[in-house]
Short mmCIF file of C-alpha atoms and ligand atoms in Angstrom, two decimals:
data_model
loop_
_atom_site.label_atom_id
_atom_site.label_comp_id
_atom_site.label_asym_id
_atom_site.label_seq_id
_atom_site.Cartn_x
_atom_site.Cartn_y
_atom_site.Cartn_z
CA MET A 1 -110.42 60.83 -79.04
CA ILE A 2 -108.41 64.03 -79.01
CA ASN A 3 -106.46 64.58 -82.24
CA PRO A 4 -103.65 67.06 -82.92
CA LEU A 5 -104.81 70.46 -84.14
CA ARG A 6 -105.18 71.05 -87.88
CA GLY A 7 -101.80 71.65 -89.50
CA MET A 8 -99.87 70.21 -86.54
CA LYS A 9 -98.38 66.75 -86.25
CA ASP A 10 -96.39 64.42 -84.06
CA THR A 11 -92.81 63.48 -84.83
CA ILE A 12 -92.87 59.83 -83.97
CA ASP A 13 -91.32 56.49 -84.89
CA GLU A 14 -89.62 56.49 -88.33
CA ALA A 15 -90.12 60.26 -88.70
CA SER A 16 -88.39 60.86 -85.37
CA GLN A 17 -85.38 58.80 -86.49
CA ARG A 18 -85.18 60.91 -89.65
CA TYR A 19 -85.65 64.09 -87.62
CA THR A 20 -82.78 63.37 -85.20
CA TYR A 21 -80.50 62.16 -88.00
CA PHE A 22 -81.23 65.39 -89.88
CA ILE A 23 -80.74 67.76 -86.92
CA GLU A 24 -77.59 65.99 -85.69
CA ASN A 25 -75.88 66.20 -89.07
CA CYS A 26 -76.96 69.78 -89.81
CA SER A 27 -75.65 70.77 -86.35
CA ARG A 28 -72.35 69.00 -87.04
CA ILE A 29 -71.90 70.81 -90.37
CA ALA A 30 -72.91 74.18 -88.85
CA LYS A 31 -70.33 73.70 -86.07
CA ASN A 32 -67.66 72.98 -88.69
CA TYR A 33 -68.51 76.37 -90.23
CA GLY A 34 -68.03 78.10 -86.86
CA PHE A 35 -71.67 78.41 -85.77
CA SER A 36 -72.69 77.74 -82.17
CA PHE A 37 -76.09 76.65 -80.88
CA ILE A 38 -78.61 79.23 -79.71
CA GLU A 39 -82.07 78.67 -78.26
CA THR A 40 -84.52 81.55 -77.96
CA PRO A 41 -88.05 81.55 -76.51
CA ILE A 42 -90.97 80.41 -78.65
CA LEU A 43 -93.09 83.24 -77.23
CA GLU A 44 -91.98 86.82 -77.86
CA GLU A 45 -93.57 90.28 -77.79
CA THR A 46 -95.71 90.74 -80.91
CA ALA A 47 -93.90 94.03 -81.60
CA LEU A 48 -90.69 92.08 -82.34
CA PHE A 49 -92.20 90.41 -85.39
CA LYS A 50 -94.11 93.51 -86.52
CA ARG A 51 -90.89 95.53 -86.56
CA SER A 52 -88.72 92.85 -88.20
CA VAL A 53 -90.70 90.50 -90.44
CA GLY A 54 -92.78 93.60 -91.25
CA GLU A 55 -96.41 94.70 -91.31
CA SER A 56 -96.65 94.26 -95.08
CA SER A 57 -95.76 90.55 -94.96
CA ASP A 58 -98.41 87.82 -95.04
CA ILE A 59 -96.82 86.37 -91.93
CA VAL A 60 -97.55 89.44 -89.79
CA GLY A 61 -100.68 90.51 -91.69
CA LYS A 62 -102.51 87.16 -91.64
CA GLU A 63 -100.67 84.28 -90.04
CA MET A 64 -99.56 85.11 -86.52
CA TYR A 65 -100.51 83.06 -83.47
CA GLN A 66 -101.00 86.23 -81.48
CA PHE A 67 -102.79 86.66 -78.15
CA ILE A 68 -102.93 88.70 -74.96
CA ASP A 69 -101.43 86.74 -72.05
CA LYS A 70 -102.74 86.73 -68.47
CA GLY A 71 -100.56 89.76 -67.66
CA GLY A 72 -102.10 91.77 -70.50
CA ASN A 73 -99.01 91.52 -72.75
CA ASP A 74 -99.45 91.30 -76.53
CA VAL A 75 -97.44 88.16 -77.38
CA CYS A 76 -96.91 85.91 -80.36
CA MET A 77 -95.65 82.35 -81.00
CA ARG A 78 -92.62 82.86 -83.23
CA PRO A 79 -93.42 82.50 -86.95
CA GLU A 80 -89.70 82.30 -87.79
CA GLY A 81 -86.34 82.26 -86.02
CA THR A 82 -84.36 85.27 -87.23
CA ALA A 83 -86.22 87.96 -85.26
CA GLY A 84 -85.71 86.14 -81.94
CA VAL A 85 -82.02 85.52 -82.63
CA VAL A 86 -81.49 89.21 -83.48
CA ARG A 87 -83.34 90.17 -80.31
CA ALA A 88 -81.16 87.78 -78.27
CA PHE A 89 -78.01 89.17 -79.92
CA ILE A 90 -79.01 92.69 -78.83
CA SER A 91 -80.19 91.56 -75.36
CA ALA A 92 -76.74 90.01 -74.78
CA LYS A 93 -75.14 93.34 -75.85
CA PHE A 94 -73.13 91.57 -78.56
CA ASP A 95 -73.91 94.50 -80.88
CA LYS A 96 -72.01 96.84 -78.54
CA ALA A 97 -69.10 94.39 -78.20
CA GLY A 98 -68.54 94.25 -81.98
CA GLY A 99 -66.83 91.39 -83.80
CA VAL A 100 -68.40 88.48 -85.66
CA LYS A 101 -70.89 86.05 -84.08
CA ARG A 102 -72.43 82.98 -85.69
CA PHE A 103 -75.42 81.05 -84.34
CA PHE A 104 -77.47 78.07 -85.46
CA TYR A 105 -80.87 77.00 -84.13
CA HIS A 106 -83.68 74.56 -84.69
CA GLY A 107 -87.18 74.24 -83.35
CA PRO A 108 -90.88 74.78 -83.96
CA MET A 109 -92.30 77.83 -85.75
CA PHE A 110 -95.99 78.74 -86.02
CA ARG A 111 -97.92 80.23 -88.93
CA TYR A 112 -101.69 80.18 -89.21
CA GLU A 113 -101.69 79.22 -92.89
CA ARG A 114 -104.09 77.00 -94.83
CA PRO A 115 -102.60 73.53 -94.27
CA GLN A 116 -101.70 71.39 -97.27
CA LYS A 117 -98.91 68.97 -98.20
CA GLY A 118 -95.65 70.58 -97.05
CA ARG A 119 -97.45 73.49 -95.39
CA LEU A 120 -98.09 73.14 -91.67
CA ARG A 121 -99.21 75.49 -88.93
CA GLN A 122 -96.53 74.16 -86.61
CA PHE A 123 -93.40 73.28 -88.54
CA HIS A 124 -89.70 73.10 -87.73
CA GLN A 125 -86.82 75.12 -89.06
CA PHE A 126 -83.08 74.61 -88.92
CA GLY A 127 -81.44 77.99 -89.40
CA ALA A 128 -78.20 79.91 -89.00
CA GLU A 129 -77.40 83.60 -88.63
CA THR A 130 -74.11 85.52 -88.87
CA PHE A 131 -73.66 88.97 -87.30
CA GLY A 132 -71.00 91.61 -87.91
CA GLU A 133 -69.74 90.37 -91.28
CA TYR A 134 -70.25 92.77 -94.19
CA SER A 135 -68.10 90.78 -96.62
CA ILE A 136 -69.97 89.13 -99.49
CA LYS A 137 -67.76 86.08 -98.85
CA GLU A 138 -69.97 85.31 -95.86
CA ASP A 139 -73.03 85.21 -98.16
CA ALA A 140 -71.12 82.72 -100.30
CA MET A 141 -70.10 80.66 -97.24
CA ILE A 142 -73.70 80.47 -96.03
CA ILE A 143 -74.82 79.19 -99.43
CA LEU A 144 -71.89 76.73 -99.60
CA MET A 145 -72.84 75.42 -96.18
CA LEU A 146 -76.43 74.84 -97.30
CA GLN A 147 -75.20 73.14 -100.45
CA GLU A 148 -72.99 70.89 -98.30
CA ILE A 149 -76.00 69.99 -96.15
CA PHE A 150 -78.09 69.10 -99.21
CA ASP A 151 -75.22 67.10 -100.73
CA PHE A 152 -74.72 65.18 -97.48
CA PHE A 153 -78.37 64.10 -97.45
CA GLY A 154 -78.45 63.42 -101.20
CA ILE A 155 -81.08 66.10 -101.85
CA LYS A 156 -81.30 67.60 -105.34
CA THR A 157 -82.06 71.32 -105.28
CA LYS A 158 -82.18 74.41 -107.41
CA LEU A 159 -80.78 77.68 -106.07
CA LEU A 160 -82.50 80.95 -106.98
CA LEU A 161 -80.48 84.09 -106.36
CA ASN A 162 -81.09 87.83 -106.43
CA SER A 163 -79.77 91.10 -105.08
CA LEU A 164 -82.26 93.51 -103.56
CA GLY A 165 -79.92 96.48 -103.32
CA CYS A 166 -78.83 98.46 -100.30
CA LYS A 167 -79.89 101.62 -98.48
CA GLU A 168 -78.31 103.67 -101.31
CA CYS A 169 -79.96 102.08 -104.33
CA MET A 170 -83.14 100.62 -102.85
CA PRO A 171 -85.01 103.93 -102.16
CA PRO A 172 -84.56 105.43 -105.69
CA TYR A 173 -85.54 102.07 -107.21
CA ARG A 174 -88.58 101.91 -104.98
CA GLU A 175 -89.62 105.41 -106.15
CA LYS A 176 -89.29 104.37 -109.79
CA LEU A 177 -91.33 101.24 -109.16
CA VAL A 178 -94.10 103.12 -107.33
CA LYS A 179 -94.35 105.59 -110.23
CA PHE A 180 -94.77 102.63 -112.56
CA LEU A 181 -97.32 100.97 -110.27
CA ASP A 182 -99.30 104.22 -109.94
CA LYS A 183 -99.81 104.18 -113.70
CA THR A 184 -100.74 100.48 -113.76
CA GLU A 185 -104.39 99.52 -113.52
CA GLY A 186 -105.78 96.10 -112.61
CA LEU A 187 -103.35 95.00 -109.85
CA CYS A 188 -104.80 92.57 -107.28
CA GLU A 189 -105.79 93.77 -103.81
CA ASP A 190 -102.67 92.36 -102.17
CA CYS A 191 -100.48 94.27 -104.62
CA LEU A 192 -102.40 97.51 -104.05
CA ARG A 193 -101.82 97.10 -100.32
CA ARG A 194 -98.13 96.21 -100.83
CA LYS A 195 -97.65 99.21 -103.12
CA GLU A 196 -98.23 101.35 -100.03
CA THR A 197 -96.34 99.25 -97.47
CA ASN A 198 -93.45 97.51 -99.29
CA PRO A 199 -93.70 97.99 -103.08
CA ILE A 200 -90.96 95.53 -104.08
CA ARG A 201 -93.13 92.69 -102.73
CA VAL A 202 -95.43 93.36 -105.72
CA LEU A 203 -92.71 91.84 -107.94
CA ASP A 204 -93.22 88.32 -106.62
CA CYS A 205 -97.03 88.33 -106.71
CA LYS A 206 -98.20 84.89 -107.88
CA ASN A 207 -101.28 86.31 -109.62
CA GLU A 208 -100.98 85.84 -113.40
CA THR A 209 -102.70 89.14 -114.27
CA CYS A 210 -100.28 91.02 -112.02
CA GLN A 211 -97.30 89.21 -113.54
CA ASN A 212 -98.44 90.27 -117.03
CA LEU A 213 -98.92 93.87 -115.88
CA LEU A 214 -95.40 93.85 -114.42
CA GLN A 215 -93.65 92.81 -117.60
CA ASN A 216 -92.41 96.33 -118.30
CA ALA A 217 -91.79 97.28 -114.68
CA PRO A 218 -88.34 98.70 -113.87
CA MET A 219 -86.08 95.81 -112.88
CA LEU A 220 -84.18 95.63 -109.62
CA SER A 221 -81.10 94.22 -111.32
CA GLU A 222 -80.83 97.27 -113.61
CA ASN A 223 -80.99 99.71 -110.70
CA LEU A 224 -78.30 98.39 -108.35
CA CYS A 225 -75.55 100.77 -107.24
CA GLU A 226 -71.96 99.99 -108.17
CA SER A 227 -71.08 98.39 -104.84
CA CYS A 228 -74.16 96.09 -104.92
CA GLN A 229 -73.38 95.14 -108.51
CA SER A 230 -69.78 94.26 -107.74
CA ASP A 231 -70.75 92.31 -104.59
CA PHE A 232 -73.37 90.37 -106.53
CA SER A 233 -70.90 89.50 -109.27
CA GLU A 234 -68.28 88.43 -106.69
CA LEU A 235 -70.87 86.20 -105.06
CA LYS A 236 -71.63 84.55 -108.40
CA THR A 237 -67.92 84.12 -109.12
CA ILE A 238 -67.35 82.33 -105.80
CA LEU A 239 -70.34 80.05 -106.39
CA ASP A 240 -69.05 79.25 -109.89
CA ARG A 241 -65.62 78.48 -108.49
CA PHE A 242 -67.03 75.99 -105.99
CA ASP A 243 -69.45 74.39 -108.48
CA VAL A 244 -72.68 75.61 -106.93
CA SER A 245 -75.14 76.09 -109.75
CA TYR A 246 -77.74 78.84 -109.46
CA GLU A 247 -80.28 80.76 -111.45
CA VAL A 248 -80.59 84.53 -111.09
CA ASP A 249 -84.26 85.30 -110.48
CA THR A 250 -84.69 89.08 -110.68
CA LYS A 251 -88.18 88.85 -109.19
CA LEU A 252 -87.12 86.94 -106.07
CA VAL A 253 -87.80 89.37 -103.22
CA ARG A 254 -88.75 86.96 -100.36
CA GLY A 255 -91.80 87.25 -98.17
CA LEU A 256 -90.18 88.95 -95.19
CA ASP A 257 -89.44 92.68 -95.12
CA TYR A 258 -86.01 92.72 -93.51
CA TYR A 259 -83.80 91.77 -96.45
CA ASN A 260 -81.29 93.85 -98.41
CA LYS A 261 -78.63 92.83 -100.95
CA THR A 262 -78.42 89.01 -101.23
CA ALA A 263 -81.69 87.08 -101.24
CA PHE A 264 -81.87 83.39 -102.10
CA GLU A 265 -84.11 80.37 -102.04
CA PHE A 266 -83.42 76.67 -102.54
CA ILE A 267 -86.28 74.84 -104.20
CA SER A 268 -86.98 71.19 -104.98
CA ASP A 269 -89.32 69.83 -107.62
CA GLU A 270 -89.77 66.57 -105.70
CA ILE A 271 -92.11 67.78 -102.95
CA GLY A 272 -95.16 69.24 -104.67
CA ALA A 273 -96.51 72.77 -104.72
CA GLN A 274 -94.66 73.96 -101.60
CA SER A 275 -91.30 73.73 -103.29
CA ALA A 276 -89.20 76.12 -101.14
CA ILE A 277 -86.99 74.04 -98.88
CA ALA A 278 -84.79 76.85 -97.61
CA GLY A 279 -84.61 80.60 -97.85
CA GLY A 280 -82.43 83.39 -96.61
CA GLY A 281 -80.49 86.51 -97.27
CA ARG A 282 -78.79 89.56 -95.87
CA TYR A 283 -80.43 91.92 -93.36
CA ASP A 284 -77.87 94.62 -92.60
CA ARG A 285 -80.43 97.04 -91.12
CA LEU A 286 -82.37 94.71 -88.85
CA VAL A 287 -80.21 95.00 -85.72
CA GLU A 288 -80.59 98.79 -85.95
CA PHE A 289 -84.38 98.53 -86.56
CA LEU A 290 -84.61 96.63 -83.29
CA ASP A 291 -82.71 99.37 -81.43
CA GLY A 292 -79.27 97.74 -81.54
CA LYS A 293 -76.03 99.23 -82.77
CA PRO A 294 -75.92 98.93 -86.60
CA THR A 295 -74.54 95.45 -87.34
CA ALA A 296 -74.57 93.38 -90.52
CA GLY A 297 -76.63 90.19 -90.56
CA ILE A 298 -77.13 87.29 -92.92
CA GLY A 299 -78.69 83.87 -92.54
CA PHE A 300 -81.03 81.17 -93.75
CA ALA A 301 -83.64 78.71 -92.54
CA MET A 302 -84.65 75.32 -93.91
CA GLY A 303 -88.12 73.80 -93.53
CA VAL A 304 -87.37 70.50 -91.80
CA GLU A 305 -90.66 68.72 -92.64
CA ARG A 306 -90.24 69.52 -96.33
CA LEU A 307 -86.80 67.89 -96.27
CA LEU A 308 -87.39 64.79 -94.17
CA ASP A 309 -89.01 62.80 -96.98
CA LEU A 310 -86.15 63.67 -99.32
CA ILE A 311 -83.21 62.61 -97.20
CA GLN A 312 -81.45 59.35 -97.88
CA MET A 313 -80.97 57.51 -94.59
CA PRO A 314 -77.98 55.22 -94.14
CA ASN A 315 -78.71 51.54 -93.52
CA THR A 316 -79.09 51.54 -89.77
CA LEU A 317 -76.51 49.32 -88.12
CA ARG A 318 -77.46 47.17 -85.18
CA GLU A 319 -75.94 48.39 -81.93
CA GLY A 320 -75.92 47.60 -78.23
CA PHE A 321 -77.49 44.87 -76.11
CA TYR A 322 -80.85 43.49 -75.09
CA ILE A 323 -80.38 42.01 -71.62
CA CYS A 324 -83.14 39.96 -70.00
CA ALA A 325 -84.05 37.35 -67.41
CA LEU A 326 -85.63 34.01 -68.27
CA CYS A 327 -86.64 33.37 -64.64
CA GLU A 328 -87.73 35.66 -61.79
CA GLU A 329 -84.60 34.86 -59.72
CA ALA A 330 -82.34 36.28 -62.43
CA SER A 331 -84.03 39.66 -62.59
CA GLU A 332 -81.87 41.29 -59.90
CA LYS A 333 -78.65 40.25 -61.67
CA VAL A 334 -80.11 41.48 -64.99
CA MET A 335 -80.85 44.89 -63.51
CA GLU A 336 -77.28 45.14 -62.19
CA LEU A 337 -75.77 44.25 -65.59
CA VAL A 338 -78.12 46.64 -67.43
CA ILE A 339 -77.08 49.57 -65.24
CA LYS A 340 -73.36 48.75 -65.60
CA LYS A 341 -73.51 48.26 -69.37
CA ARG A 342 -75.49 51.48 -69.89
CA LYS A 343 -72.46 53.51 -68.79
CA SER A 344 -71.07 53.09 -72.32
CA ASN A 345 -73.61 51.20 -74.45
CA VAL A 346 -77.17 51.32 -75.73
CA VAL A 347 -79.03 48.76 -73.64
CA HIS A 348 -82.62 47.62 -74.08
CA THR A 349 -84.27 45.42 -71.52
CA ASN A 350 -87.59 44.00 -70.43
CA TYR A 351 -88.48 43.68 -66.77
CA GLU A 352 -90.71 40.64 -67.13
CA ALA A 353 -89.24 37.14 -67.21
CA LYS A 354 -90.66 35.66 -70.41
CA SER A 355 -89.89 32.77 -72.74
CA LEU A 356 -86.64 32.84 -74.69
CA LYS A 357 -88.61 33.07 -77.95
CA ALA A 358 -90.62 36.12 -76.80
CA HIS A 359 -87.47 37.90 -75.61
CA LEU A 360 -85.58 37.13 -78.82
CA LYS A 361 -88.41 38.58 -80.87
CA ALA A 362 -88.45 41.77 -78.79
CA ALA A 363 -84.64 42.06 -79.02
CA ASP A 364 -84.75 41.73 -82.79
CA LYS A 365 -87.37 44.51 -83.02
CA SER A 366 -85.35 46.85 -80.82
CA GLY A 367 -82.45 46.79 -83.30
CA VAL A 368 -79.69 45.62 -80.93
CA LYS A 369 -76.63 43.67 -81.99
CA GLU A 370 -76.36 41.22 -79.11
CA PHE A 371 -79.00 39.33 -77.18
CA VAL A 372 -77.99 38.53 -73.59
CA CYS A 373 -80.04 36.42 -71.17
CA ILE A 374 -79.82 34.75 -67.78
CA GLY A 375 -81.90 31.65 -67.02
CA GLU A 376 -81.75 29.22 -64.10
CA ASP A 377 -78.62 27.40 -65.41
CA GLU A 378 -76.73 30.60 -66.20
CA LEU A 379 -77.54 32.00 -62.76
CA LYS A 380 -76.20 28.82 -61.13
CA ASN A 381 -73.00 28.99 -63.22
CA GLY A 382 -72.48 32.73 -62.86
CA GLN A 383 -72.74 33.23 -66.64
CA VAL A 384 -74.71 35.04 -69.33
CA TRP A 385 -75.81 33.43 -72.61
CA ILE A 386 -75.16 35.67 -75.64
CA LYS A 387 -76.45 35.50 -79.18
CA ASN A 388 -75.10 37.84 -81.86
CA LEU A 389 -78.18 38.80 -83.85
CA GLU A 390 -76.13 39.63 -86.97
CA THR A 391 -73.88 36.55 -87.19
CA LYS A 392 -76.23 34.26 -85.17
CA GLU A 393 -73.14 33.10 -83.23
CA GLU A 394 -73.85 31.92 -79.64
CA ARG A 395 -71.57 31.82 -76.58
CA THR A 396 -71.50 32.05 -72.79
CA LEU A 397 -69.44 34.44 -70.67
CA ALA A 398 -68.83 34.77 -66.94
CA PHE A 399 -70.68 37.71 -65.34
CA GLU A 400 -67.41 39.51 -64.58
CA GLN A 401 -66.11 39.10 -68.13
CA PHE A 402 -69.36 40.40 -69.62
P1 HAM B 1 -88.97 81.58 -94.81
O1 HAM B 1 -88.72 81.53 -96.27
O2 HAM B 1 -90.21 82.24 -94.37
O3 HAM B 1 -87.70 82.30 -94.19
O4 HAM B 1 -88.94 80.12 -94.22
C1 HAM B 1 -87.84 79.26 -94.41
C2 HAM B 1 -88.31 77.87 -94.78
O5 HAM B 1 -89.25 77.39 -93.81
C3 HAM B 1 -89.09 77.80 -96.10
O6 HAM B 1 -88.21 77.73 -97.20
C4 HAM B 1 -89.87 76.51 -95.92
O7 HAM B 1 -89.08 75.39 -96.25
C5 HAM B 1 -90.15 76.48 -94.41
N1 HAM B 1 -91.56 76.86 -94.15
C6 HAM B 1 -92.07 78.10 -94.15
N2 HAM B 1 -93.40 78.06 -93.85
C7 HAM B 1 -93.73 76.76 -93.68
C8 HAM B 1 -94.93 76.06 -93.37
N3 HAM B 1 -96.08 76.70 -93.13
N4 HAM B 1 -94.90 74.70 -93.29
C9 HAM B 1 -93.74 74.03 -93.49
N5 HAM B 1 -92.56 74.65 -93.78
C10 HAM B 1 -92.54 75.99 -93.88
C11 HAM B 1 -87.54 82.54 -92.86
O8 HAM B 1 -88.23 82.07 -91.99
C12 HAM B 1 -86.33 83.39 -92.55
N6 HAM B 1 -86.27 83.56 -91.09
C13 HAM B 1 -85.07 82.76 -93.11
C14 HAM B 1 -83.84 83.54 -92.78
C15 HAM B 1 -82.96 83.33 -91.80
N7 HAM B 1 -83.46 84.64 -93.42
C16 HAM B 1 -82.36 85.10 -92.86
N8 HAM B 1 -82.06 84.32 -91.86
#
């Protein structure tokens, strides 16, 4: 028997109902916030992720599904959605056109991580990205939209928030931090590597020894320029005003290199060790890094699999018809009615003429509201026999009326 690969799974049966319910409602909410759907290729040039997610990240350093294709191109299965959306934005010359653009997307992402509960090698994200909006109000809107999504599904979350500074205050802070790190002995190997490539990533090292060594490290929050400070406090004021609770986490730097200013993560304590259910932030330099005209960017992505178990599904209502034949002669008429009714209804059917009992059982399983059948008598009288599976009420109707 051939099984799915390690860390990959099928979305089937109950999970697929949850999946479509989740995606449909997230899409609806995103559209209400002015986002439109975008789909980008799963396979992109490896250079795209190296230049955006960054060489110092675990994603690029260790986890990429990267290979040389038959044409000799170095390609990679996307580990996340932002880089592809930014590339598409530039490819469509939207950077040159100016103005604000908002996109949402969903689909599979690939990271060669060690699989465990909530951590897959192929997982799905629902994400959104805004371009061309420098106002901190957009950061607030993005967070409010996520909060609305979590509220809709009845998911309890905790929001962690930080500001990483901008191109004015980040470099001097980085210098200060490196000076501190140079004097610090005993950092883990990952931190030593990050000190060279992207020193602020050292701040969120999970290693306890490193965390102890970093206790007296210069803090990001104390080194923000005036404009970053005032934006961050405006963001907090808006969140307070709209009752979104948050915790400022000065060590939250996120695992991808492209962020500046706002960085945030929503976590849940109901799903085990992999508690991050969504993450995002601002990336005002990324369009430029990828050779576009400098354009602000901000967005987020949620991990769909981590959320599916948490969502409260509504009681599914029965809908549509199950139409069937009780004798061979009725099967042509059944097919005709099925095709007509499908123009505006959900219709299940079964092509074999079986006993009434067998058909009723199948109809019940398929979740329809009304059972409709044609046997010898009905065919003779030009009628269908209908049973409402909710009220159990029975009746007959002429073909034309049905
Ligand atoms: P990220 O934090 O790497 O951010 O991923 C976003 C979410 O994807 C995580 O919070 C988590 O729920 C889910 N996720 C990540 N890795 C896995 C995995 N191996 N298995 C299951 N779920 C996973 C990004 O990807 C950024 N592109 C977010 C963003 C958009 N920032 C700005 N715009």
